[in-house]
Coordinates of C-alpha atoms in Angstrom, one line a residue:
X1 CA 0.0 0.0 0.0
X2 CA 2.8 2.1 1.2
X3 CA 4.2 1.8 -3.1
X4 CA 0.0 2.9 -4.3
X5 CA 0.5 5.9 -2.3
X6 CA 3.8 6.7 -2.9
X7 CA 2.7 6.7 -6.8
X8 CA -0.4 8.7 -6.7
X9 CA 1.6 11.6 -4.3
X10 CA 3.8 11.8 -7.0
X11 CA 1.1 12.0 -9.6
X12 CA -1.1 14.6 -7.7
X13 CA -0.1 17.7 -9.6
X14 CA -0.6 16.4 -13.1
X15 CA -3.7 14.2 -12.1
X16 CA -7.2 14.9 -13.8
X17 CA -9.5 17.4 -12.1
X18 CA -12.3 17.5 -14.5
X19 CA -14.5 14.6 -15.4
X20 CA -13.4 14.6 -19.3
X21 CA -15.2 15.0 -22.4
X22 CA -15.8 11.7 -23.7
X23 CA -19.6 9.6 -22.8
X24 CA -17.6 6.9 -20.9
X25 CA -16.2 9.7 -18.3
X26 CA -19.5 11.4 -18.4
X27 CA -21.5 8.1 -17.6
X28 CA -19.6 7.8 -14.1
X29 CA -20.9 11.3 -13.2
X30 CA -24.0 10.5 -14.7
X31 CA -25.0 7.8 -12.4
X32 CA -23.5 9.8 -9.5
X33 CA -26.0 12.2 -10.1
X34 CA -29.0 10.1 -10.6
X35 CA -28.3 8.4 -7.5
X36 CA -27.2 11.0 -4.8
X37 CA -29.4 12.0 -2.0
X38 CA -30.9 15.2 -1.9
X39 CA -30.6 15.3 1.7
X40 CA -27.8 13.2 3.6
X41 CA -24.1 12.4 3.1
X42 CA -22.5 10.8 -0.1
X43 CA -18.6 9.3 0.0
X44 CA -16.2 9.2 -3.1
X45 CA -13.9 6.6 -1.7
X46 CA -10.9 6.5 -3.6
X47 CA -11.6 10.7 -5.1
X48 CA -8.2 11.5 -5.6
X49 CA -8.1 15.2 -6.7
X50 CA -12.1 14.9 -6.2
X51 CA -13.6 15.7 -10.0
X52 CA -16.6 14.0 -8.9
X53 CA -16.8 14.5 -5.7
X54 CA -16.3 18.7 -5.7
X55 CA -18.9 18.5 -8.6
X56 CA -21.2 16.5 -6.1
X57 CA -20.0 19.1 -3.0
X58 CA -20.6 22.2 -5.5
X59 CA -24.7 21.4 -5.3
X60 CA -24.3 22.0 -1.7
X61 CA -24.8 18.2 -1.0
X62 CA -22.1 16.9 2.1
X63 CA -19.4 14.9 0.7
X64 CA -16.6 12.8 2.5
X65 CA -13.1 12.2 0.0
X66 CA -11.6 9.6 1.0
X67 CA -8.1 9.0 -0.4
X68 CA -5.0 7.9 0.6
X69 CA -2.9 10.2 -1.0
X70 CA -2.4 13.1 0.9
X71 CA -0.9 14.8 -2.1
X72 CA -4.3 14.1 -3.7
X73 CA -6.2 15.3 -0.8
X74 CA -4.3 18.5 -1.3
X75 CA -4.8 19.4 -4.6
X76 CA -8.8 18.5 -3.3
X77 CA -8.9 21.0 -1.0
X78 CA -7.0 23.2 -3.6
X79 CA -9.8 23.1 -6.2
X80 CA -12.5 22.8 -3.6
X81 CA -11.7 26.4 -2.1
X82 CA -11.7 27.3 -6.1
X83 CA -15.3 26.4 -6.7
X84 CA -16.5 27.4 -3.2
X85 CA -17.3 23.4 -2.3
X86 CA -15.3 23.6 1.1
X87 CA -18.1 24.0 3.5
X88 CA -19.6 20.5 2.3
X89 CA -16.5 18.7 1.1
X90 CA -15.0 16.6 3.9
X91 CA -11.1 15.0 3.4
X92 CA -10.4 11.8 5.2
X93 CA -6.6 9.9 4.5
X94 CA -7.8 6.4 4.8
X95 CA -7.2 3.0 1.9
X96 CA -9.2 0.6 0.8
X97 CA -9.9 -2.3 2.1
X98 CA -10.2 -0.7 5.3
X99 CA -12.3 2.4 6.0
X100 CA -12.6 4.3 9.8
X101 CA -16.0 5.0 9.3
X102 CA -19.0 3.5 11.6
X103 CA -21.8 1.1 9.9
X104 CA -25.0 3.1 8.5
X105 CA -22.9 6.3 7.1
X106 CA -23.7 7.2 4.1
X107 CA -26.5 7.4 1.6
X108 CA -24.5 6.9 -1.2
X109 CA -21.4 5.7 -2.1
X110 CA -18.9 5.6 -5.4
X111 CA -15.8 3.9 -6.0
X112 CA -13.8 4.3 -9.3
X113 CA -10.6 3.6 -10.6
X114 CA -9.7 2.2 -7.0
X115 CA -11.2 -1.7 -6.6
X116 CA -9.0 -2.7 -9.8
X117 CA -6.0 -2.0 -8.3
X118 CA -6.4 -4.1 -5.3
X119 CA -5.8 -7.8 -5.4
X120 CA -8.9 -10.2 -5.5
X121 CA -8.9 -10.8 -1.8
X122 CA -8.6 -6.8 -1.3
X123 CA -11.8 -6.6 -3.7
X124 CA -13.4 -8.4 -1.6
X125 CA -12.7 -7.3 1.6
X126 CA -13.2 -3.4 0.6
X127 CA -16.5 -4.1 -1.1
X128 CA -17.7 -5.5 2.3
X129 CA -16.6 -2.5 4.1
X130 CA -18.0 -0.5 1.7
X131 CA -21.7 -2.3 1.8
X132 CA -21.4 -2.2 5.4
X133 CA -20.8 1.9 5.3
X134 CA -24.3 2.0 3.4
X135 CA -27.4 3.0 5.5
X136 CA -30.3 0.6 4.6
X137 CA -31.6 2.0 0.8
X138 CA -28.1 3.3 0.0
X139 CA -26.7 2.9 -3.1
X140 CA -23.2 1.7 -3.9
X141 CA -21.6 2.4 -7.4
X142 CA -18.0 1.0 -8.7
X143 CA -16.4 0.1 -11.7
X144 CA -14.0 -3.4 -12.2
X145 CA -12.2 -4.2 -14.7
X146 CA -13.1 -6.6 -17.2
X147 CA -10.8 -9.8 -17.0
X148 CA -11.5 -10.8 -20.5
X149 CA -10.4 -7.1 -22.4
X150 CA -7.5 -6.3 -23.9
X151 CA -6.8 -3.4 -22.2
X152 CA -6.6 -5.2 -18.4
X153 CA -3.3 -6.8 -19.8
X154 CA -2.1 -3.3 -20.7
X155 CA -2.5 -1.6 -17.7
X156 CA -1.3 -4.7 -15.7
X157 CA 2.1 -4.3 -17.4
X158 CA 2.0 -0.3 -17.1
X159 CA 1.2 -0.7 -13.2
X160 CA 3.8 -3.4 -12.9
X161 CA 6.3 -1.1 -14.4
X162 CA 5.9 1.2 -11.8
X163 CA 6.1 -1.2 -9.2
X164 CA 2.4 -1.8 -8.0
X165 CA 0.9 -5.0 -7.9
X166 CA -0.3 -4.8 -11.4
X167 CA -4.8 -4.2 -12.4
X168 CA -7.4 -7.3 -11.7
X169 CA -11.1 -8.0 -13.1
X170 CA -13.4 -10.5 -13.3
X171 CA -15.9 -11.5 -15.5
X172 CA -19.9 -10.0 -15.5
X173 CA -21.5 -12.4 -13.4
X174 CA -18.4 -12.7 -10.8
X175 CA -18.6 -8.5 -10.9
X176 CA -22.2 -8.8 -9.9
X177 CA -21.8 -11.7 -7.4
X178 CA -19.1 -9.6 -5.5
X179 CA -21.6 -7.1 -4.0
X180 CA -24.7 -9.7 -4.2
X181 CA -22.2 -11.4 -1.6
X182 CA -22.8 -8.6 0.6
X183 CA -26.5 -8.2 1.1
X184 CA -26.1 -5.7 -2.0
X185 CA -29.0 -6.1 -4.8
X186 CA -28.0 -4.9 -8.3
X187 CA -29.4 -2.5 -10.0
X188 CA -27.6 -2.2 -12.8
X189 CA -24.6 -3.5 -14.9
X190 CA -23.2 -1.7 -17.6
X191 CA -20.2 -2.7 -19.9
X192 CA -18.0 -0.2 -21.0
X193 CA -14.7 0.3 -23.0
X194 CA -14.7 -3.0 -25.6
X195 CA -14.4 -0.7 -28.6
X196 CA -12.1 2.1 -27.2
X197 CA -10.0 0.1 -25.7
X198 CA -8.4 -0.4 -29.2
X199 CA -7.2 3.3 -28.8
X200 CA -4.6 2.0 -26.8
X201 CA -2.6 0.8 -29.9
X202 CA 0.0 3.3 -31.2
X203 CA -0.7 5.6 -33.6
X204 CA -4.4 5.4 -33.6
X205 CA -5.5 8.5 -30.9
X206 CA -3.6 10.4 -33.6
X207 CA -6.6 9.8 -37.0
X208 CA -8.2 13.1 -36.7
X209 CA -11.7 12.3 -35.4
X210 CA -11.2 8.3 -34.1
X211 CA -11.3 9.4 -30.5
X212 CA -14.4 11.6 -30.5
X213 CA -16.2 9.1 -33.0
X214 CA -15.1 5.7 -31.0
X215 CA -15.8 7.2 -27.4
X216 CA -18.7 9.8 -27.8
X217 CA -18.9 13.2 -25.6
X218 CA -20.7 14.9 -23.0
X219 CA -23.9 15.2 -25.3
X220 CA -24.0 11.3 -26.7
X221 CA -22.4 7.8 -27.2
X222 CA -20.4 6.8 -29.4
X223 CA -19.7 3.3 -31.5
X224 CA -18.1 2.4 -27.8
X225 CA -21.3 2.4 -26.3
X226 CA -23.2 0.1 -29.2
X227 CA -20.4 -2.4 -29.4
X228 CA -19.9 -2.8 -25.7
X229 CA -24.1 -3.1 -25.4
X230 CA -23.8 -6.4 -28.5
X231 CA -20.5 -7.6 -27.3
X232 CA -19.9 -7.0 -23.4
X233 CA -18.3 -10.3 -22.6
X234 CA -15.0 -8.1 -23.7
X235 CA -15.8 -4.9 -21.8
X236 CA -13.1 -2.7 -20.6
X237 CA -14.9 -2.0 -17.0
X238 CA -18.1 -2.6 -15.6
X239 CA -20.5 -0.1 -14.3
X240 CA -22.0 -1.2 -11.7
X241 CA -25.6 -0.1 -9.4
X242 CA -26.3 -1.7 -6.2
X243 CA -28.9 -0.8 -3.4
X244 CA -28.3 -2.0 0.5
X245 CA -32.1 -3.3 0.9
X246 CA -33.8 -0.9 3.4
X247 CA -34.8 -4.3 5.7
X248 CA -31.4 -5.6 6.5
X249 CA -29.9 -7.0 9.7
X250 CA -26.0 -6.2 8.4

């Protein structure tokens, strides 16, 4: 853990602090959106330099960021201050699969970009703490990493390089039986990334037009999005909805 820190301090300054451009990046946000209280208390676990979670903060709904990089947390609090979001946006220096908060937290919960990193046992484990953060009729959102795609054996050797662990996924029914293991019932699954993930081949970000045409924008889908709904077996990451059922002992 000490290494995943380490190599997200050192990537604080340059790391993303908007949501991007592209339909894939927007969906994340999307679902945040659809799913956050009105009224109550929301965690981006893993938030980094908190794209999502000062966007979520900046509609003057209480957000915990939970990262931890305190490099990351400081560029947070950076761009927080910048769009006026620090009176409801909460830092908290804490990793996966552990979390120092009580059962029955939050309303809502999101997690991406942070479960593949960990190894299968770590998946586990944090998804568990996660559900168990989750008052009854909270919602849980994460994305995994498809095992099957192309693209999990590039980022394993790119994360390997820099001496972490390396990226781990699972298949669509193991993705969905993670969180069903927890009490968790899912909402939704969605597959993204089998057609874009070809964009990771040299040489072909650079045909004028690919990028936008392959991944869509803020406004639409692109052929992403209709090849991943015919052919998800080979998604890039999973999307994925899950409530904590409002009668629940856990």
């Amino acid at each position: 853990m000490n290494d995943l820190v380490s190599h997200f301090d050192r990537e604080a300054n340059e790391y993303p602090i908007q949501i991007g451009s592209d339909y894939t990046q927007n969906r994340k946000w999307a679902l945040v959106l659809e799913h956050a209280p009105r009224v109550g208390v929301a965690a981006d676990i893993g938030a980094a330099t908190g794209r999502h979670a000062i966007k979520l903060a900046s509609s003057k709904r209480t957000v915990v960021a939970v990262d931890p990089s305190i490099g990351m947390l400081d560029e947070l609090l950076r761009h927080a201050e910048a769009c006026r979001a620090k009176e409801t946006i909460h830092r908290c220096a804490a990793a996966l699969p552990n979390l120092p908060f009580a059962k029955n937290s939050f309303d809502l919960a999101f997690c991406f970009s942070t479960l593949l990193l960990l190894t299968p046992g770590a998946q586990a484990e944090a998804v568990a703490t996660m559900a168990g953060t989750l008052r009854p009729g909270g919602t849980l959102i994460v994305d995994l990493a498809g095992t099957r795609s192309l693209a999990i054996r590039y980022w394993r050797r790119y994360y390997r390089s820099q001496g972490l662990d390396g990226v781990y996924g699972h298949t669509a029914a193991d993705a969905c039986r993670l969180l069903e293991r927890n009490g968790l019932e899912i909402i939704s699954q969605e597959a993204h990334g089998t057609l874009s993930q070809f964009l990771l081949f040299p040489g072909l970000q650079a045909i004028p037009g690919l990028v936008r045409l392959i991944r869509g924008g803020k406004t639409g889908p692109g052929w992403d999005a209709a090849v991943s709904r015919r052919v998800p077996r080979f998604a890039e990451r999973w999307y994925i909805v899950a409530r904590k059922p409002v009668h629940t002992d856990s």
